[in-house]
Amino acid sequence: MRIVLGVGGGIAAYKVASLLRLFTEAGHSVTVIPTEASRQFVGTATWEALSGNPISNSVFDAVDQVRHVRLGQEADLVVIAPATADLLARAASGMANDLLTGTLLVSRAPVLFAPAMHTEMWLHPATQANVALLRERGAVVLEPAVGRLTGADSGPGRLPEPEEIFAAALRAAEPSTTFPAHGSLSGRTITITAGGTREPLDPVRFLGNRSSGKQGVALAEAALSAGASVRFIAAHLEVPPPAGVDLTVVETALELREATLQQARDCDVLIMAAAVADFRAQSVSDTKVKKRDDGENPVIVLERNPDILAEAVEQRRNLGGPAVIVGFAAETGDDEGTPLAHGERKLKRKGCDLLVLNRVGRSLVFGQDTTEVTILDAGGAEPETAAGSKSEVAKVVLARIAASLGASN
Ligand code: C5P
């Protein structure tokens, strides 16, 4: 395995020399990238001698080899130890101001952070939020060990033992059956729509919905991690769009339709995670609608928006298109059937290949971080249920898509 070992600027850096030995003795090829600050603790010569590879943390060394891109692309695993509060913050915010953070942005390999810092820094809400964000994106962040720290104080913040980091790193690199294997979607192009459309009524008002776009963003991140190229068509989002995608921003259902039908022509997968307004105003006022003195209330006449998902299926029938088309649906049970029965009918009606059925009712899915879905397959495979964070659910959906793509080859 090709491992990038990033070393942060903390006193625990000296323990990482043992970790490096464990990797090399197990036959792995390791490139060490020490941060500038870490060289205050362990010098370059130690890393070069132990890894047998040259060391740099400058994006300007060996520019002809485009090292800041190549190292990340070629890595099978990235391990950061000690992960300092500063390094976690830079990784969480997507900074790329040195070779290590640049490599983290480029890499789609599994990433493991082994934090080490003072207890106060570890427990600070900023650090905890950064750790939560990194985990949400799929990185493994180990809990620091509890014990004596550099000074006289003790508490959580010690670097876990090299043997523990070694074992956790190998586990993180193992392909999992429920998650799409790293690289299992490389060479594939996936178009994802996300967020809620907004249908204007006048220059300041619109009809909208509560979709946050979180599930679509999680799907894009899972697809990128599995090596896909992602075209992301974003209606209104309450979260930032994912980094590393080809982004198209739209507002209305008709704009979303145009972008989707165009981009669906030459991609491998279309995922319709957007909440598309079923209706738009028949006429949109050019000027702000005013309150009237005679007490008369304005009437909004609505008309149907096209069903983009059904149209994408139709377009594929006529012109070709994605091998896998995925729809989303939120269903509640009623007199006419269970949520599953409604979902199965919708899958047939829309003609897509997979339908991700959100169960709504007990707690609303919109805006929440966790969800529970059942994936229905038009090919007749058994429905599969997944629950957890939107990013965990996204991985299960992507694994199912990867399996469908494999079957359609
Ligand atoms: O019919 P319903 O709105 O429940 O279907 C949801 C699925 O259909 C989602 O995948 C959504 O993105 C898609 N949809 C669409 N065009 C519409 C309404 C929904 O593509 N006008």
Short mmCIF file of C-alpha atoms and ligand atoms in Angstrom, two decimals:
data_model
loop_
_atom_site.label_atom_id
_atom_site.label_comp_id
_atom_site.label_asym_id
_atom_site.label_seq_id
_atom_site.Cartn_x
_atom_site.Cartn_y
_atom_site.Cartn_z
CA MET A 1 0.00 0.00 0.00
CA ARG A 2 1.17 3.57 -0.66
CA ILE A 3 0.78 5.57 2.53
CA VAL A 4 1.14 9.31 3.05
CA LEU A 5 2.12 9.96 6.67
CA GLY A 6 1.47 13.59 7.63
CA VAL A 7 3.23 14.73 10.79
CA GLY A 8 1.83 17.71 12.72
CA GLY A 9 3.75 20.07 14.97
CA GLY A 10 3.39 18.52 18.40
CA ILE A 11 5.80 16.95 20.87
CA ALA A 12 4.21 13.54 20.12
CA ALA A 13 5.84 13.68 16.66
CA TYR A 14 8.72 11.63 18.07
CA LYS A 15 6.35 8.68 18.67
CA VAL A 16 5.39 8.74 14.99
CA ALA A 17 8.88 7.49 14.11
CA SER A 18 7.78 4.13 15.65
CA LEU A 19 4.54 4.26 13.66
CA LEU A 20 6.54 4.80 10.48
CA ARG A 21 8.66 1.73 11.33
CA LEU A 22 5.51 -0.37 11.79
CA PHE A 23 4.29 0.64 8.32
CA THR A 24 7.59 0.05 6.54
CA GLU A 25 8.22 -3.27 8.31
CA ALA A 26 4.77 -4.43 7.17
CA GLY A 27 5.94 -3.79 3.59
CA HIS A 28 4.15 -0.49 2.90
CA SER A 29 5.74 2.37 0.99
CA VAL A 30 5.50 5.55 3.08
CA THR A 31 5.99 9.17 2.07
CA VAL A 32 6.29 11.39 5.12
CA ILE A 33 5.06 14.96 4.89
CA PRO A 34 6.04 16.85 8.04
CA THR A 35 4.51 20.28 8.58
CA GLU A 36 6.89 23.19 9.00
CA ALA A 37 6.12 23.32 12.74
CA SER A 38 6.75 19.60 13.23
CA ARG A 39 10.39 20.04 12.18
CA GLN A 40 10.91 21.83 15.47
CA PHE A 41 10.32 18.45 17.11
CA VAL A 42 11.69 15.86 14.67
CA GLY A 43 14.03 16.75 11.83
CA THR A 44 13.87 15.81 8.18
CA ALA A 45 16.83 13.42 8.41
CA THR A 46 14.92 11.09 10.75
CA TRP A 47 11.99 10.79 8.34
CA GLU A 48 14.20 10.36 5.28
CA ALA A 49 16.29 7.66 6.94
CA LEU A 50 13.31 5.72 8.32
CA SER A 51 11.10 5.94 5.23
CA GLY A 52 13.80 5.74 2.57
CA ASN A 53 11.96 8.48 0.68
CA PRO A 54 12.81 12.18 0.23
CA ILE A 55 10.94 14.65 2.45
CA SER A 56 9.32 17.95 1.66
CA ASN A 57 6.45 20.05 2.86
CA SER A 58 6.75 22.64 0.17
CA VAL A 59 4.47 22.72 -2.82
CA PHE A 60 7.36 24.40 -4.63
CA ASP A 61 9.78 21.45 -4.40
CA ALA A 62 9.88 19.16 -7.44
CA VAL A 63 7.23 21.32 -9.16
CA ASP A 64 7.89 19.49 -12.45
CA GLN A 65 6.44 16.34 -10.83
CA VAL A 66 3.35 18.22 -9.52
CA ARG A 67 3.97 16.55 -6.16
CA HIS A 68 1.09 18.29 -4.34
CA VAL A 69 -1.34 16.57 -6.69
CA ARG A 70 0.48 13.32 -7.41
CA LEU A 71 1.08 12.30 -3.77
CA GLY A 72 -2.62 12.59 -2.96
CA GLN A 73 -3.77 10.87 -6.14
CA GLU A 74 -1.44 7.92 -5.70
CA ALA A 75 -2.01 7.36 -1.98
CA ASP A 76 -4.02 4.34 -0.82
CA LEU A 77 -4.18 5.70 2.71
CA VAL A 78 -3.40 9.00 4.43
CA VAL A 79 -2.51 8.99 8.13
CA ILE A 80 -2.05 12.23 10.09
CA ALA A 81 -0.22 11.87 13.41
CA PRO A 82 -0.04 13.82 15.59
CA ALA A 83 -3.08 15.69 14.30
CA THR A 84 -2.77 19.02 16.11
CA ALA A 85 -5.74 21.36 16.69
CA ASP A 86 -4.35 23.61 13.96
CA LEU A 87 -4.00 20.78 11.46
CA LEU A 88 -7.53 19.50 12.19
CA ALA A 89 -8.86 23.04 11.68
CA ARG A 90 -7.02 23.48 8.40
CA ALA A 91 -8.15 20.06 7.15
CA ALA A 92 -11.77 20.71 8.18
CA SER A 93 -11.88 24.06 6.40
CA GLY A 94 -10.31 22.66 3.23
CA MET A 95 -7.19 24.83 3.34
CA ALA A 96 -4.27 23.89 1.13
CA ASN A 97 -1.50 26.18 2.32
CA ASP A 98 1.19 23.51 2.49
CA LEU A 99 1.96 20.20 0.84
CA LEU A 100 0.19 18.17 3.53
CA THR A 101 -3.15 20.00 3.46
CA GLY A 102 -2.97 20.19 -0.37
CA THR A 103 -2.47 16.43 -0.46
CA LEU A 104 -5.47 15.94 1.83
CA LEU A 105 -7.68 17.89 -0.58
CA VAL A 106 -6.54 15.94 -3.61
CA SER A 107 -6.69 12.48 -2.09
CA ARG A 108 -9.80 10.31 -2.28
CA ALA A 109 -8.12 7.61 -0.18
CA PRO A 110 -9.25 6.79 3.37
CA VAL A 111 -7.89 9.31 5.89
CA LEU A 112 -7.11 8.68 9.54
CA PHE A 113 -6.33 11.43 12.04
CA ALA A 114 -4.63 10.58 15.33
CA PRO A 115 -5.06 13.74 17.43
CA ALA A 116 -2.69 14.91 20.15
CA MET A 117 -2.94 18.23 21.98
CA HIS A 118 -3.64 19.73 25.36
CA THR A 119 -6.97 18.77 26.91
CA GLU A 120 -8.31 22.34 26.73
CA MET A 121 -7.58 22.51 23.02
CA TRP A 122 -9.15 19.09 22.39
CA LEU A 123 -12.30 19.95 24.33
CA HIS A 124 -12.69 23.42 22.79
CA PRO A 125 -15.93 23.64 20.77
CA ALA A 126 -13.95 24.74 17.70
CA THR A 127 -11.85 21.56 17.73
CA GLN A 128 -14.86 19.37 18.50
CA ALA A 129 -16.77 20.94 15.59
CA ASN A 130 -13.81 20.35 13.26
CA VAL A 131 -13.58 16.72 14.35
CA ALA A 132 -17.34 16.23 13.83
CA LEU A 133 -17.08 17.73 10.34
CA LEU A 134 -14.13 15.54 9.35
CA ARG A 135 -15.95 12.44 10.61
CA GLU A 136 -19.12 13.49 8.78
CA ARG A 137 -17.04 13.60 5.59
CA GLY A 138 -15.88 10.05 6.15
CA ALA A 139 -12.47 10.50 7.80
CA VAL A 140 -11.57 8.38 10.81
CA VAL A 141 -10.60 10.61 13.74
CA LEU A 142 -9.29 8.57 16.68
CA GLU A 143 -10.11 9.62 20.22
CA PRO A 144 -6.94 10.81 21.94
CA ALA A 145 -5.69 8.72 24.84
CA VAL A 146 -6.17 9.94 28.41
CA GLY A 147 -3.12 10.42 30.58
CA ARG A 148 -0.12 12.55 31.41
CA LEU A 149 0.47 15.39 28.94
CA THR A 150 3.69 17.31 28.26
CA GLY A 151 3.58 19.38 31.42
CA ALA A 152 2.38 18.33 34.84
CA ASP A 153 -1.26 18.19 33.71
CA SER A 154 -3.16 15.16 32.53
CA GLY A 155 -6.43 14.46 30.66
CA PRO A 156 -7.57 13.47 27.16
CA GLY A 157 -5.07 14.64 24.55
CA ARG A 158 -2.28 12.08 24.40
CA LEU A 159 -1.40 10.52 21.06
CA PRO A 160 -2.71 6.92 20.97
CA GLU A 161 0.09 4.32 21.00
CA PRO A 162 1.75 3.69 17.60
CA GLU A 163 0.46 0.06 17.58
CA GLU A 164 -3.13 1.32 18.04
CA ILE A 165 -2.78 3.89 15.25
CA PHE A 166 -1.23 1.23 13.02
CA ALA A 167 -4.14 -1.20 13.58
CA ALA A 168 -6.79 1.53 13.12
CA ALA A 169 -5.10 2.72 9.91
CA LEU A 170 -5.16 -0.75 8.38
CA ARG A 171 -8.84 -1.09 9.33
CA ALA A 172 -9.62 2.29 7.72
CA ALA A 173 -7.97 1.14 4.49
CA GLU A 174 -9.96 -2.10 4.28
CA PRO A 175 -12.64 -2.01 1.63
CA SER A 176 -16.00 -2.31 3.29
CA THR A 177 -18.95 -4.18 1.84
CA THR A 178 -21.60 -1.62 2.68
CA PHE A 179 -19.54 1.39 1.58
CA PRO A 180 -18.48 1.88 -2.02
CA ALA A 181 -14.87 0.78 -2.31
CA HIS A 182 -12.39 3.59 -2.89
CA GLY A 183 -12.00 3.90 -6.63
CA SER A 184 -15.07 1.74 -7.37
CA LEU A 185 -16.61 4.68 -9.26
CA SER A 186 -13.45 6.01 -10.88
CA GLY A 187 -13.94 6.98 -14.47
CA ARG A 188 -17.70 7.39 -13.86
CA THR A 189 -19.56 10.67 -14.16
CA ILE A 190 -22.42 11.21 -11.76
CA THR A 191 -24.92 14.05 -12.02
CA ILE A 192 -26.56 14.95 -8.71
CA THR A 193 -29.36 17.46 -8.23
CA ALA A 194 -29.82 18.83 -4.73
CA GLY A 195 -31.63 21.42 -2.64
CA GLY A 196 -35.06 22.96 -3.05
CA THR A 197 -36.23 24.91 -6.07
CA ARG A 198 -37.68 28.39 -5.62
CA GLU A 199 -40.54 29.54 -7.82
CA PRO A 200 -40.80 33.35 -8.03
CA LEU A 201 -44.08 35.15 -7.41
CA ASP A 202 -42.68 38.66 -7.85
CA PRO A 203 -39.16 40.18 -7.65
CA VAL A 204 -38.96 39.57 -3.88
CA ARG A 205 -41.19 36.59 -3.11
CA PHE A 206 -41.04 32.94 -4.02
CA LEU A 207 -42.64 29.56 -3.30
CA GLY A 208 -40.01 27.33 -1.72
CA ASN A 209 -39.66 24.19 0.33
CA ARG A 210 -37.73 22.97 3.36
CA SER A 211 -35.09 20.92 1.57
CA SER A 212 -31.64 21.72 3.00
CA GLY A 213 -29.62 19.94 0.30
CA LYS A 214 -27.64 18.02 2.96
CA GLN A 215 -28.43 14.62 1.47
CA GLY A 216 -27.37 15.75 -2.01
CA VAL A 217 -24.11 17.17 -0.66
CA ALA A 218 -23.43 13.92 1.24
CA LEU A 219 -24.08 11.93 -1.94
CA ALA A 220 -21.64 14.13 -3.87
CA GLU A 221 -18.96 13.68 -1.21
CA ALA A 222 -19.46 9.89 -1.15
CA ALA A 223 -19.30 9.79 -4.96
CA LEU A 224 -16.07 11.84 -4.97
CA SER A 225 -14.55 9.53 -2.34
CA ALA A 226 -15.37 6.55 -4.51
CA GLY A 227 -13.48 8.22 -7.37
CA ALA A 228 -16.36 9.57 -9.50
CA SER A 229 -16.46 12.92 -11.30
CA VAL A 230 -19.46 14.77 -9.99
CA ARG A 231 -21.68 17.30 -11.73
CA PHE A 232 -23.66 19.00 -9.02
CA ILE A 233 -26.80 20.92 -9.91
CA ALA A 234 -27.70 23.00 -6.89
CA ALA A 235 -31.08 24.56 -6.27
CA HIS A 236 -31.33 26.46 -2.96
CA LEU A 237 -28.99 24.87 -0.38
CA GLU A 238 -28.70 25.60 3.32
CA VAL A 239 -25.20 24.13 3.41
CA PRO A 240 -22.19 24.98 1.26
CA PRO A 241 -21.94 23.03 -1.99
CA PRO A 242 -19.32 20.27 -1.90
CA ALA A 243 -15.76 21.03 -2.97
CA GLY A 244 -14.38 19.33 -6.05
CA VAL A 245 -17.57 19.17 -8.12
CA ASP A 246 -18.57 20.73 -11.42
CA LEU A 247 -21.18 23.12 -10.00
CA THR A 248 -24.27 24.50 -11.75
CA VAL A 249 -26.48 26.80 -9.69
CA VAL A 250 -30.18 26.99 -10.54
CA GLU A 251 -33.22 28.52 -8.92
CA THR A 252 -36.47 27.31 -10.47
CA ALA A 253 -37.75 23.88 -11.49
CA LEU A 254 -37.56 24.90 -15.15
CA GLU A 255 -33.89 25.92 -14.79
CA LEU A 256 -33.20 22.66 -12.97
CA ARG A 257 -34.94 20.76 -15.76
CA GLU A 258 -32.85 22.38 -18.47
CA ALA A 259 -29.54 21.74 -16.68
CA THR A 260 -30.49 18.19 -15.70
CA LEU A 261 -31.72 17.03 -19.09
CA GLN A 262 -28.64 18.52 -20.74
CA GLN A 263 -26.14 17.01 -18.28
CA ALA A 264 -27.93 13.66 -18.13
CA ARG A 265 -27.17 13.02 -21.79
CA ASP A 266 -23.61 11.93 -21.26
CA CYS A 267 -23.19 10.74 -17.70
CA ASP A 268 -23.26 7.29 -16.11
CA VAL A 269 -25.58 8.02 -13.22
CA LEU A 270 -28.27 10.61 -12.49
CA ILE A 271 -29.35 11.10 -8.88
CA MET A 272 -32.41 13.31 -8.42
CA ALA A 273 -32.08 14.32 -4.79
CA ALA A 274 -33.50 17.83 -5.36
CA ALA A 275 -36.90 18.73 -3.95
CA VAL A 276 -38.54 20.06 -7.08
CA ALA A 277 -41.59 22.26 -6.70
CA ASP A 278 -44.56 20.53 -8.28
CA PHE A 279 -46.17 23.90 -9.08
CA ARG A 280 -45.06 27.36 -10.18
CA ALA A 281 -47.02 30.60 -10.43
CA GLN A 282 -48.79 30.90 -13.75
CA SER A 283 -47.74 34.51 -14.03
CA VAL A 284 -44.89 36.25 -12.23
CA SER A 285 -45.37 39.93 -11.45
CA ASP A 286 -42.57 42.23 -12.72
CA THR A 287 -43.14 44.53 -9.76
CA LYS A 288 -43.62 43.80 -6.08
CA VAL A 289 -47.22 42.85 -5.37
CA LYS A 290 -48.64 45.54 -3.05
CA LYS A 291 -51.28 45.38 -0.32
CA ARG A 292 -54.42 46.89 -1.78
CA ASP A 293 -56.43 49.65 -0.09
CA ASP A 294 -59.76 48.08 -1.07
CA GLY A 295 -58.94 45.00 1.06
CA GLU A 296 -58.88 42.72 -2.00
CA ASN A 297 -56.37 39.85 -1.59
CA PRO A 298 -54.17 38.72 -4.45
CA VAL A 299 -54.82 35.27 -5.91
CA ILE A 300 -51.94 33.08 -6.98
CA VAL A 301 -52.81 30.73 -9.80
CA LEU A 302 -50.48 27.75 -9.98
CA GLU A 303 -49.53 25.49 -12.84
CA ARG A 304 -47.77 22.14 -12.87
CA ASN A 305 -44.05 21.89 -13.28
CA PRO A 306 -42.74 19.08 -15.46
CA ASP A 307 -41.61 15.89 -13.72
CA ILE A 308 -37.87 16.08 -14.44
CA LEU A 309 -37.13 12.56 -13.25
CA ALA A 310 -39.77 11.06 -15.53
CA GLU A 311 -38.50 13.22 -18.40
CA ALA A 312 -34.91 12.06 -17.84
CA VAL A 313 -36.12 8.45 -18.05
CA GLU A 314 -38.01 9.31 -21.24
CA GLN A 315 -34.97 11.09 -22.71
CA ARG A 316 -32.84 7.99 -22.01
CA ARG A 317 -35.35 5.85 -23.88
CA ASN A 318 -35.12 8.11 -26.94
CA LEU A 319 -31.55 9.40 -26.95
CA GLY A 320 -29.67 7.18 -24.49
CA GLY A 321 -28.38 8.41 -21.16
CA PRO A 322 -27.31 7.33 -17.68
CA ALA A 323 -27.13 3.59 -17.02
CA VAL A 324 -28.58 4.22 -13.57
CA ILE A 325 -31.24 6.83 -12.72
CA VAL A 326 -32.05 7.28 -9.05
CA GLY A 327 -35.11 9.04 -7.64
CA PHE A 328 -35.89 10.10 -4.10
CA ALA A 329 -39.29 10.05 -2.42
CA ALA A 330 -40.69 10.92 0.98
CA GLU A 331 -43.74 8.83 1.79
CA THR A 332 -46.11 8.36 4.68
CA GLY A 333 -48.46 5.42 5.09
CA ASP A 334 -52.21 6.01 4.62
CA ASP A 335 -55.46 4.12 3.85
CA GLU A 336 -54.16 3.27 0.42
CA GLY A 337 -51.00 1.55 1.58
CA THR A 338 -47.77 1.45 3.55
CA PRO A 339 -44.90 3.83 2.70
CA LEU A 340 -43.24 0.86 0.97
CA ALA A 341 -46.29 0.16 -1.20
CA HIS A 342 -46.46 3.84 -2.17
CA GLY A 343 -42.73 3.79 -2.95
CA GLU A 344 -43.06 0.72 -5.13
CA ARG A 345 -45.86 2.34 -7.11
CA LYS A 346 -43.79 5.52 -7.51
CA LEU A 347 -40.77 3.53 -8.74
CA LYS A 348 -42.93 2.01 -11.49
CA ARG A 349 -44.63 5.28 -12.33
CA LYS A 350 -41.40 7.26 -12.68
CA GLY A 351 -39.56 4.46 -14.49
CA CYS A 352 -36.24 5.04 -12.66
CA ASP A 353 -33.88 2.23 -11.66
CA LEU A 354 -33.55 2.91 -7.93
CA LEU A 355 -35.81 4.84 -5.61
CA VAL A 356 -34.52 6.01 -2.24
CA LEU A 357 -37.54 6.09 0.01
CA ASN A 358 -37.42 8.37 3.03
CA ARG A 359 -39.87 7.50 5.72
CA VAL A 360 -41.42 10.69 6.98
CA GLY A 361 -43.89 11.14 9.74
CA ARG A 362 -42.26 10.27 13.04
CA SER A 363 -39.53 12.86 12.52
CA LEU A 364 -39.22 15.00 9.46
CA VAL A 365 -36.21 14.36 7.22
CA PHE A 366 -35.86 17.93 6.03
CA GLY A 367 -32.86 19.70 7.50
CA GLN A 368 -32.03 16.83 9.86
CA ASP A 369 -28.58 15.28 9.98
CA THR A 370 -29.79 11.71 10.30
CA THR A 371 -32.20 9.78 8.16
CA GLU A 372 -33.64 6.34 7.51
CA VAL A 373 -34.21 5.12 3.97
CA THR A 374 -35.23 2.04 2.04
CA ILE A 375 -33.67 1.60 -1.40
CA LEU A 376 -36.08 0.06 -3.91
CA ASP A 377 -34.66 -1.55 -7.03
CA ALA A 378 -36.62 -1.81 -10.29
CA GLY A 379 -34.35 -4.72 -11.22
CA GLY A 380 -36.11 -6.80 -8.59
CA ALA A 381 -33.34 -6.94 -5.95
CA GLU A 382 -34.54 -7.01 -2.35
CA PRO A 383 -35.19 -3.58 -0.79
CA GLU A 384 -32.28 -2.46 1.40
CA THR A 385 -32.68 -0.32 4.48
CA ALA A 386 -30.04 2.12 5.71
CA ALA A 387 -30.11 4.42 8.72
CA GLY A 388 -27.66 6.87 10.21
CA SER A 389 -26.08 10.16 9.27
CA LYS A 390 -26.85 11.45 5.79
CA SER A 391 -23.25 10.72 4.88
CA GLU A 392 -23.50 7.08 6.03
CA VAL A 393 -26.75 6.67 4.10
CA ALA A 394 -25.11 8.29 1.06
CA LYS A 395 -22.38 5.66 1.12
CA VAL A 396 -24.90 2.83 1.15
CA VAL A 397 -26.77 4.43 -1.77
CA LEU A 398 -23.51 4.85 -3.70
CA ALA A 399 -22.50 1.23 -2.99
CA ARG A 400 -25.85 0.15 -4.39
CA ILE A 401 -25.31 2.33 -7.47
CA ALA A 402 -21.79 0.89 -7.95
CA ALA A 403 -23.31 -2.61 -7.80
CA SER A 404 -25.99 -1.65 -10.35
CA LEU A 405 -23.36 -0.15 -12.65
CA GLY A 406 -21.32 -3.33 -12.36
CA ALA A 407 -24.40 -5.39 -13.27
CA SER A 408 -25.24 -3.14 -16.25
CA ASN A 409 -21.75 -3.45 -17.80
O1 C5P B 1 -43.34 12.74 -7.11
P1 C5P B 1 -42.35 13.09 -6.05
O2 C5P B 1 -42.15 14.55 -5.88
O3 C5P B 1 -42.56 12.36 -4.75
O4 C5P B 1 -40.97 12.47 -6.61
C1 C5P B 1 -39.77 12.73 -6.03
C2 C5P B 1 -38.66 12.44 -7.01
O5 C5P B 1 -38.97 13.00 -8.28
C3 C5P B 1 -37.37 13.09 -6.59
O6 C5P B 1 -36.30 12.31 -7.07
C4 C5P B 1 -37.44 14.45 -7.28
O7 C5P B 1 -36.14 14.99 -7.47
C5 C5P B 1 -38.13 14.12 -8.57
N1 C5P B 1 -39.02 15.18 -9.11
C6 C5P B 1 -38.76 15.69 -10.35
N2 C5P B 1 -39.57 16.66 -10.88
C7 C5P B 1 -40.65 17.10 -10.21
C8 C5P B 1 -40.94 16.57 -8.93
C9 C5P B 1 -40.10 15.61 -8.41
O8 C5P B 1 -37.78 15.28 -10.97
N3 C5P B 1 -41.41 18.04 -10.73
#
